[in-house]
XYZ file of C-alpha atoms in Angstrom:
580
model
C -75.732 16.697 0.591
C -74.512 15.343 3.854
C -72.361 12.254 3.881
C -71.647 11.928 7.569
C -73.414 12.233 10.860
C -72.114 15.763 11.368
C -74.118 18.842 10.558
C -74.109 19.350 6.772
C -72.306 22.321 5.298
C -73.042 24.141 2.012
C -71.628 22.139 -0.844
C -68.201 23.167 -1.955
C -67.775 24.271 -5.539
C -64.901 23.012 -7.625
C -63.271 24.807 -10.522
C -62.562 23.748 -14.046
C -60.259 25.281 -16.621
C -63.024 25.870 -19.105
C -65.027 27.886 -16.591
C -62.526 30.713 -16.883
C -63.276 31.282 -20.542
C -65.723 34.037 -21.406
C -68.608 34.276 -23.791
C -67.030 36.695 -26.272
C -63.571 35.354 -27.211
C -62.626 38.555 -29.021
C -62.899 40.491 -25.794
C -60.142 38.410 -24.243
C -57.924 39.144 -27.215
C -58.580 42.880 -26.945
C -57.646 42.878 -23.287
C -54.649 40.579 -23.538
C -51.437 41.872 -21.999
C -48.412 41.961 -24.298
C -44.877 41.601 -22.865
C -43.429 45.057 -22.270
C -39.996 46.223 -23.405
C -37.806 47.906 -20.803
C -35.326 49.992 -22.741
C -33.988 47.592 -25.356
C -34.477 44.492 -23.249
C -37.579 42.352 -23.161
C -39.103 41.537 -19.820
C -38.199 38.087 -18.535
C -41.019 35.514 -18.878
C -41.604 35.352 -15.141
C -42.066 39.140 -15.065
C -44.822 39.206 -17.690
C -48.103 40.528 -16.345
C -50.834 37.935 -15.812
C -53.534 37.544 -18.408
C -56.194 40.236 -18.182
C -59.280 39.495 -16.144
C -62.143 38.725 -18.567
C -64.811 41.417 -18.769
C -68.482 41.047 -19.718
C -71.361 43.435 -20.072
C -73.525 41.461 -17.595
C -72.751 38.756 -15.044
C -75.683 36.736 -13.724
C -75.473 34.772 -10.474
C -77.502 31.549 -10.468
C -78.996 29.303 -13.146
C -82.454 28.562 -11.795
C -85.594 30.095 -13.241
C -84.240 33.582 -12.545
C -80.808 33.158 -14.085
C -81.993 31.286 -17.168
C -84.793 33.777 -17.701
C -82.298 36.623 -17.458
C -80.153 34.932 -20.087
C -83.072 34.573 -22.479
C -84.134 38.194 -22.063
C -80.592 39.506 -22.467
C -80.158 37.621 -25.732
C -83.511 38.845 -27.002
C -82.441 42.410 -26.204
C -79.304 41.918 -28.287
C -76.994 41.619 -25.290
C -74.906 38.505 -25.850
C -71.837 39.524 -23.855
C -72.831 37.901 -20.572
C -72.089 34.900 -18.369
C -74.214 32.946 -15.914
C -72.145 31.991 -12.872
C -73.413 28.810 -11.219
C -71.856 27.242 -8.118
C -73.218 23.759 -8.886
C -72.514 21.527 -11.892
C -75.874 21.900 -13.662
C -78.788 24.282 -14.074
C -81.978 24.144 -12.052
C -81.531 26.151 -8.854
C -84.021 25.031 -6.225
C -85.341 22.385 -8.615
C -81.882 20.872 -8.849
C -81.109 21.045 -5.123
C -84.466 19.820 -3.822
C -84.796 16.228 -4.949
C -86.360 14.854 -1.781
C -89.065 12.169 -2.003
C -92.385 13.656 -3.079
C -90.922 16.991 -4.204
C -93.388 18.837 -6.427
C -94.678 22.317 -7.148
C -97.681 23.759 -5.324
C -98.480 26.068 -8.245
C -100.159 24.641 -11.377
C -97.609 23.710 -14.017
C -99.069 25.816 -16.819
C -98.678 28.899 -14.637
C -95.332 27.868 -13.156
C -93.476 28.189 -16.445
C -92.214 31.007 -18.631
C -94.782 32.847 -20.718
C -92.318 32.760 -23.632
C -91.631 29.028 -23.239
C -94.939 27.184 -22.796
C -94.689 23.462 -22.215
C -97.623 21.513 -23.682
C -96.272 18.244 -22.267
C -96.625 18.790 -18.522
C -97.593 15.360 -17.155
C -99.674 16.585 -14.205
C -101.538 19.694 -13.198
C -99.004 20.014 -10.335
C -95.807 18.560 -11.756
C -92.967 17.004 -9.819
C -89.362 18.058 -9.389
C -87.910 15.817 -12.154
C -90.277 17.304 -14.738
C -89.589 20.896 -13.697
C -85.854 20.352 -13.730
C -86.103 18.753 -17.185
C -88.058 21.819 -18.343
C -85.245 24.125 -17.187
C -82.621 21.996 -18.939
C -84.682 22.276 -22.119
C -84.927 26.068 -21.749
C -81.124 26.234 -21.519
C -80.823 24.200 -24.724
C -83.600 25.715 -26.826
C -82.630 29.320 -26.104
C -78.907 28.819 -26.667
C -77.757 29.508 -23.137
C -75.138 26.736 -22.819
C -72.195 28.849 -24.106
C -72.932 31.441 -21.415
C -73.029 29.018 -18.478
C -70.064 28.691 -16.121
C -70.556 25.729 -13.760
C -68.665 25.066 -10.526
C -68.189 28.825 -10.267
C -69.349 30.145 -6.924
C -69.206 33.896 -6.363
C -67.199 34.493 -3.195
C -67.030 38.280 -3.427
C -68.305 41.120 -5.608
C -67.174 44.750 -5.211
C -68.165 47.865 -7.084
C -65.049 49.547 -8.459
C -65.751 53.288 -8.306
C -62.765 54.228 -10.459
C -63.499 51.722 -13.222
C -67.294 51.903 -12.785
C -67.675 48.157 -12.947
C -68.117 45.135 -10.712
C -65.039 43.188 -9.616
C -66.166 39.584 -9.140
C -64.179 36.846 -7.419
C -65.278 33.236 -7.894
C -63.957 29.791 -7.082
C -62.991 29.494 -10.752
C -61.230 32.834 -11.170
C -62.038 36.521 -11.469
C -64.363 38.487 -13.727
C -65.378 42.092 -14.203
C -68.811 43.203 -15.387
C -70.643 46.416 -16.138
C -73.762 45.061 -14.444
C -74.380 42.315 -11.911
C -77.666 40.399 -11.663
C -78.396 38.404 -8.498
C -80.699 35.564 -9.532
C -79.767 32.977 -6.922
C -83.190 33.249 -5.295
C -84.071 33.270 -1.586
C -84.358 29.472 -1.290
C -80.737 28.706 -2.070
C -78.959 28.324 1.276
C -80.467 25.835 3.741
C -80.914 26.804 7.355
C -80.243 24.307 10.132
C -80.736 25.325 13.764
C -77.677 25.469 15.996
C -78.740 22.758 18.415
C -76.674 21.623 21.402
C -75.266 18.152 20.759
C -76.117 17.969 17.063
C -72.490 17.553 16.014
C -72.186 14.429 18.153
C -75.326 12.729 16.808
C -74.198 9.223 15.712
C -76.790 8.796 12.950
C -77.463 10.482 9.611
C -78.280 14.217 9.384
C -79.289 16.178 6.299
C -81.465 19.073 5.170
C -84.422 18.490 2.873
C -82.636 20.411 0.093
C -79.542 18.223 0.423
C -81.262 14.840 0.459
C -78.975 11.837 0.830
C -80.411 9.298 -1.606
C -77.749 6.759 -0.628
C -79.109 6.483 2.904
C -81.635 3.613 3.196
C -84.772 4.701 5.049
C -86.429 1.288 5.228
C -87.069 0.290 8.819
C -85.206 3.272 10.281
C -86.363 5.579 13.066
C -86.499 8.953 11.339
C -87.110 12.419 12.784
C -88.679 15.084 10.577
C -87.934 18.514 12.048
C -90.341 21.119 10.718
C -93.840 21.098 9.261
C -93.593 23.478 6.317
C -94.180 22.914 2.615
C -91.249 20.510 2.207
C -92.274 18.407 5.211
C -95.836 18.163 3.891
C -94.433 16.386 0.831
C -91.685 14.381 2.531
C -93.804 12.919 5.352
C -96.330 11.092 3.114
C -93.521 9.908 0.813
C -91.356 8.271 3.496
C -93.930 7.256 6.118
C -94.727 3.885 4.469
C -90.994 3.001 4.317
C -89.646 3.937 7.743
C -90.000 1.938 10.909
C -90.925 4.965 13.036
C -91.473 8.564 11.975
C -91.272 11.303 14.601
C -92.451 14.727 13.426
C -91.335 17.723 15.490
C -93.989 20.381 14.987
C -93.286 23.792 16.470
C -96.310 25.350 14.742
C -99.048 23.486 12.842
C -99.942 24.581 9.330
C -103.270 25.042 7.582
C -103.663 22.458 4.832
C -106.064 22.464 1.887
C -106.835 19.645 -0.583
C -104.541 19.368 -3.587
C -106.529 19.237 -6.822
C -103.911 17.299 -8.729
C -104.462 14.944 -11.643
C -102.676 13.512 -14.643
C -102.955 15.603 -17.801
C -104.369 13.438 -20.564
C -102.654 12.778 -23.865
C -105.600 14.437 -25.595
C -104.995 17.643 -23.656
C -101.279 17.553 -24.495
C -101.975 17.089 -28.200
C -104.537 19.885 -28.106
C -102.060 22.293 -26.430
C -99.359 21.323 -28.952
C -101.511 21.732 -32.049
C -103.461 24.756 -30.829
C -101.197 26.838 -28.530
C -104.065 29.238 -27.900
C -105.652 26.562 -25.695
C -102.569 26.474 -23.458
C -102.628 30.279 -23.270
C -106.275 30.174 -22.299
C -105.529 27.617 -19.588
C -102.696 29.746 -18.230
C -104.854 32.861 -18.372
C -107.605 31.181 -16.385
C -105.180 30.018 -13.707
C -103.709 33.514 -13.564
C -107.096 35.211 -13.182
C -108.260 32.858 -10.431
C -105.195 33.652 -8.356
C -105.454 37.385 -8.942
C -108.985 37.229 -7.533
C -107.602 35.788 -4.285
C -105.209 38.675 -3.663
C -107.718 41.002 -2.028
C -108.354 38.553 0.810
C -104.649 38.320 1.621
C -103.683 41.982 1.380
C -106.757 44.067 2.177
C -109.608 42.060 3.654
C -108.266 39.046 5.593
C -111.752 38.466 6.980
C -112.696 37.029 3.603
C -110.449 34.054 4.392
C -112.895 32.701 6.981
C -114.615 30.524 4.387
C -111.254 29.123 3.254
C -110.385 28.372 6.874
C -113.601 26.400 7.294
C -112.641 24.327 4.248
C -109.270 23.637 5.853
C -110.941 22.623 9.123
C -113.148 20.188 7.220
C -110.100 18.787 5.409
C -108.418 18.182 8.773
C -111.508 16.484 10.196
C -111.742 14.206 7.165
C -108.073 13.244 7.357
C -107.609 12.775 11.115
C -110.172 10.865 13.175
C -108.348 11.063 16.526
C -109.530 14.221 18.346
C -106.282 14.507 20.349
C -104.150 14.457 17.213
C -106.582 16.805 15.481
C -106.120 19.288 18.332
C -102.342 19.127 17.879
C -102.702 19.837 14.177
C -105.139 22.763 14.485
C -103.410 26.142 14.107
C -104.260 29.019 16.443
C -103.753 31.713 13.805
C -105.749 32.871 10.800
C -105.292 30.909 7.599
C -102.923 32.646 5.185
C -100.714 34.139 7.899
C -98.230 31.349 7.229
C -97.900 29.530 3.940
C -100.977 27.427 3.155
C -100.025 23.842 2.339
C -101.678 21.704 -0.332
C -101.862 17.965 0.276
C -104.296 15.055 0.234
C -101.840 12.664 1.904
C -100.201 14.677 4.697
C -102.900 14.186 7.331
C -103.327 10.441 6.722
C -99.538 10.018 7.022
C -99.513 11.903 10.338
C -102.360 9.725 11.581
C -100.577 6.479 10.624
C -99.666 3.984 13.361
C -95.907 4.406 12.877
C -96.013 8.232 13.077
C -95.763 10.344 16.214
C -96.420 14.081 16.158
C -94.487 15.973 18.842
C -96.215 19.357 19.349
C -92.935 21.143 20.106
C -89.687 22.118 18.454
C -86.404 20.274 18.865
C -84.389 21.622 21.813
C -81.210 19.517 21.976
C -79.544 16.267 20.972
C -78.090 13.770 23.481
C -76.370 11.026 21.552
C -79.105 9.351 19.527
C -81.815 10.873 21.749
C -83.663 13.975 20.598
C -85.078 16.194 23.327
C -88.085 18.307 22.419
C -88.951 21.701 23.890
C -91.700 19.991 25.937
C -89.102 17.716 27.573
C -90.071 14.530 25.749
C -87.280 12.263 24.501
C -87.132 10.307 21.250
C -84.599 7.778 19.978
C -83.888 8.098 16.238
C -81.448 6.854 13.600
C -81.676 9.838 11.260
C -82.674 13.516 11.341
C -84.177 15.319 8.357
C -84.356 19.101 8.710
C -87.181 20.800 6.874
C -86.290 24.089 8.520
C -86.244 26.384 5.539
C -83.610 28.697 4.157
C -81.660 31.866 4.880
C -84.168 34.281 3.384
C -84.031 37.530 5.382
C -80.343 36.971 6.214
C -79.101 35.715 2.860
C -75.419 34.633 3.011
C -74.724 36.478 -0.244
C -75.308 39.713 1.664
C -71.884 39.473 3.301
C -70.142 38.926 -0.057
C -71.381 41.927 -2.071
C -69.903 45.376 -1.403
C -71.210 48.644 -2.800
C -69.673 51.973 -3.803
C -68.653 52.939 -0.261
C -67.348 49.492 0.665
C -70.469 48.608 2.656
C -71.922 45.114 2.238
C -75.591 44.263 1.911
C -75.377 42.582 5.313
C -74.249 45.872 6.894
C -76.667 48.019 4.926
C -79.603 45.783 5.804
C -79.024 45.551 9.560
C -82.494 47.016 10.073
C -84.070 44.855 7.370
C -83.853 44.276 3.625
C -85.206 46.891 1.270
C -84.850 47.804 -2.371
C -86.514 50.050 -4.930
C -89.259 48.075 -6.648
C -87.636 44.900 -5.333
C -84.880 45.319 -7.909
C -82.189 47.907 -7.132
C -80.513 49.278 -4.009
C -78.999 52.696 -3.269
C -75.215 52.477 -3.024
C -74.965 49.459 -5.352
C -74.798 50.799 -8.924
C -75.819 48.490 -11.753
C -76.836 45.768 -9.324
C -80.180 44.133 -10.098
C -82.129 41.578 -8.090
C -84.341 38.895 -9.524
C -86.616 37.968 -6.632
C -85.384 40.779 -4.442
C -86.841 42.134 -1.187
C -90.650 42.171 -1.027
C -91.230 40.338 -4.300
C -92.414 37.014 -2.886
C -95.965 35.714 -3.250
C -98.295 33.838 -0.967
C -100.802 32.590 -3.504
C -99.526 32.635 -7.085
C -96.598 31.845 -9.372
C -93.252 33.488 -8.735
C -92.495 33.201 -12.441
C -94.890 36.099 -12.981
C -92.847 38.247 -10.601
C -89.582 37.125 -12.146
C -90.700 38.058 -15.632
C -91.737 41.491 -14.381
C -88.334 42.079 -12.803
C -86.661 41.018 -16.027
C -88.686 43.640 -17.871
C -87.252 46.177 -15.449
C -83.685 44.890 -15.889
C -83.782 45.023 -19.678
C -85.345 48.486 -19.689
C -82.634 49.745 -17.310
C -79.800 48.423 -19.469
C -81.434 49.758 -22.616
C -81.936 53.215 -21.093
C -78.289 53.375 -20.029
C -77.265 52.774 -23.643
C -79.694 55.378 -24.942
C -78.565 58.021 -22.462
C -74.883 57.235 -22.767
C -74.455 56.696 -19.030
C -72.321 53.937 -17.559
C -74.298 53.023 -14.461
C -77.347 53.853 -12.392
C -78.420 53.559 -8.792
C -81.690 54.507 -7.079
C -81.730 57.666 -5.001
C -81.992 57.161 -1.253
C -85.175 59.247 -1.278
C -86.919 57.162 -3.949
C -85.983 53.899 -2.249
C -87.153 55.118 1.146
C -90.446 56.442 -0.219
C -91.166 53.147 -1.975
C -90.529 51.101 1.145
C -92.463 53.379 3.512
C -95.521 53.024 1.305
C -94.932 49.302 0.909
C -94.733 48.698 4.668
C -97.809 50.869 5.199
C -99.696 48.579 2.838
C -98.239 45.562 4.631
C -99.819 46.572 7.951
C -103.270 45.352 6.984
C -102.305 42.113 5.269
C -103.039 38.715 6.767
C -99.271 38.187 7.143
C -99.186 41.043 9.661
C -102.606 40.679 11.304
C -103.089 36.894 11.256
C -101.466 36.221 14.634
C -98.492 34.085 13.589
C -94.727 34.258 13.340
C -93.551 33.184 9.884
C -90.361 33.058 7.829
C -91.720 36.043 5.933
C -90.739 38.245 8.897
C -87.218 39.319 9.847
C -85.908 39.417 13.406
C -87.582 42.789 14.024
C -90.948 41.487 12.843
C -90.959 43.383 9.531
C -92.148 41.579 6.410
C -89.331 42.055 3.913
C -90.198 39.031 1.772
C -93.720 39.303 0.341
C -95.367 41.689 -2.112
C -98.535 43.299 -0.679
C -100.449 43.405 -3.930
C -101.316 41.542 -7.095
C -98.883 40.346 -9.741
C -100.650 42.744 -12.124
C -99.823 45.751 -9.965
C -96.197 44.626 -9.672
C -95.941 44.281 -13.425
C -97.186 47.845 -13.789
C -94.677 49.030 -11.187
C -91.750 47.444 -13.025
C -92.773 47.922 -16.647
C -90.421 50.888 -17.155
C -87.583 52.517 -15.253
C -88.505 55.962 -13.913
C -85.340 58.044 -14.281
C -86.517 60.528 -11.660
C -85.858 57.753 -9.127
C -82.244 57.285 -10.222
C -78.795 58.844 -10.238
C -76.854 58.266 -13.436
C -73.108 57.662 -13.283
C -70.793 58.755 -16.088
C -67.469 57.047 -16.685
C -65.672 60.271 -17.654
C -65.595 61.891 -14.230
C -67.210 59.208 -12.060
C -69.735 61.694 -10.759
C -73.430 61.128 -10.388
C -75.348 63.042 -13.020
C -78.948 64.005 -12.293
C -81.494 62.505 -14.600
C -83.166 64.706 -17.139
C -86.125 66.525 -15.605
C -89.211 64.398 -15.867
C -92.550 64.989 -14.240
C -92.718 62.839 -11.095
C -94.889 59.818 -11.545
C -97.906 59.413 -9.343
C -97.466 56.920 -6.476
C -99.994 54.578 -8.033
C -97.823 51.492 -8.379
C -99.692 49.817 -5.560
C -103.175 50.503 -6.901
C -104.963 47.674 -8.629
C -105.547 48.200 -12.362
C -108.924 47.397 -13.816
C -107.724 44.640 -16.099
C -105.112 41.867 -16.092
C -102.242 42.016 -18.591
C -102.367 39.739 -21.561
C -100.184 36.717 -21.086
C -99.733 36.307 -24.810
C -97.824 38.597 -27.105
C -94.183 39.666 -26.741
C -92.364 37.976 -23.870
C -92.494 40.201 -20.849
C -89.545 38.904 -18.960
C -88.299 35.662 -17.792
C -86.648 34.143 -14.855
C -86.981 31.833 -12.168
C -87.798 31.410 -8.670
C -88.094 28.627 -6.483
C -91.042 28.895 -4.409
C -92.462 25.564 -3.622
C -90.458 24.531 -0.673
C -89.775 25.944 2.698
């Protein structure tokens, strides 16, 4: 988090000696380098080769929901030779980084948790950041993930070694090699702050919502909130009663619906603890209700008219001033941008010490902020709720595939992957929350668990076949994405008349999934070998998969029934979806 008036930078990661140890000690011994003899003379100590780079079967980047879920699923599959590389000093991902006032989840708690790790003790129907982070810490403990975690270990580069058929990984705490690399950092990991003229010379405090400076006293200060997304909708009501003046820079208003939040009673907690079936039933109900909403978002946006009328009524109830109400009324169809949930956002915007500027921030002149409409505002602090690098993820410039091309270069025309999980040219690289796996109405944990199913099946199939690595064919990846973008054309995100963070610079939606979580689970239940090239270590040549009848392109069709949420754990991992 920022500690000066200058624009904040991503937090630096330190290194510790223990971070360079690996999970399987015996592997280090097997790869240790013994001093060589030259003729009859031993090599001088300073000529001894350095200790071998530790090697693991799987390296996982990130320890949020995605990374911890991957660890659990790997252990359950009998794969214990793995490490989780985390740039920070604790687990939690987004739920560690985002500790701003009012931070909470906008998905019900019993659905925003792993199916294999139900929590009967959620305190509220929509739980706050401290409770979610505590849940993730408990997952790390209960499922024995601590020995696999490597903190203060930021991945600075990863390259596929064609000759060795493995990933060469460079981190701030040393080097690793791995047979497979899993990117579970999530899309909400690297904050985005606009490059504004004069920002570096602002004399007050500046920080992003995901790098909140809790040491900075807000009481009586003139504070600017830049942005009106999901984070701002929680921050504004939390700080408005404390600050002297709150100025909200609103480039685009958001649709807001009531938040049906309440405390979960002790009776309910005891019931869920003693009879776990009741918690499963609760989760199943929440799941089904959100699956029923999918059709309105992806096929028939006209069905959202009733929801929009509810939002209009919520605005009228919360804001009496017609001029302010006009500022806060969106000119696009509800659902095109993320729908916010709050009972306190509108009253905070209507408070006497709050001013809503219906324009973005254009430049900074000393302590004066100049809006795009030319208005000027004196402030003591600037809080940016301007989202994250999602379609231009910084990690893209650090990962290099078989031909030396980075993700950033490969994705110049937009991100794409096969089934949101694998990318041609990057063998044994697996995304958790990859391109087009985001949701607009339900829990990302459902998508994460589906992608973990796919990961485990891929690794298992490689063992069964005797191959070293796999990568999707260019044809299979292209076919998947052509069909996906065709489906995207009729969604509310494409037809609703807005410009959102779901779209890349060319206007293509490379973030969201245009279907239900059920259909995605079907699409990622098993790896289809006809979509892959298999790589053998012996001659480093791609070997065609065994002939299998091509599967029908039905992954996008809606099945008649929802999958059971009980039974064997499907897959686990995390996402961080609440903010931004």
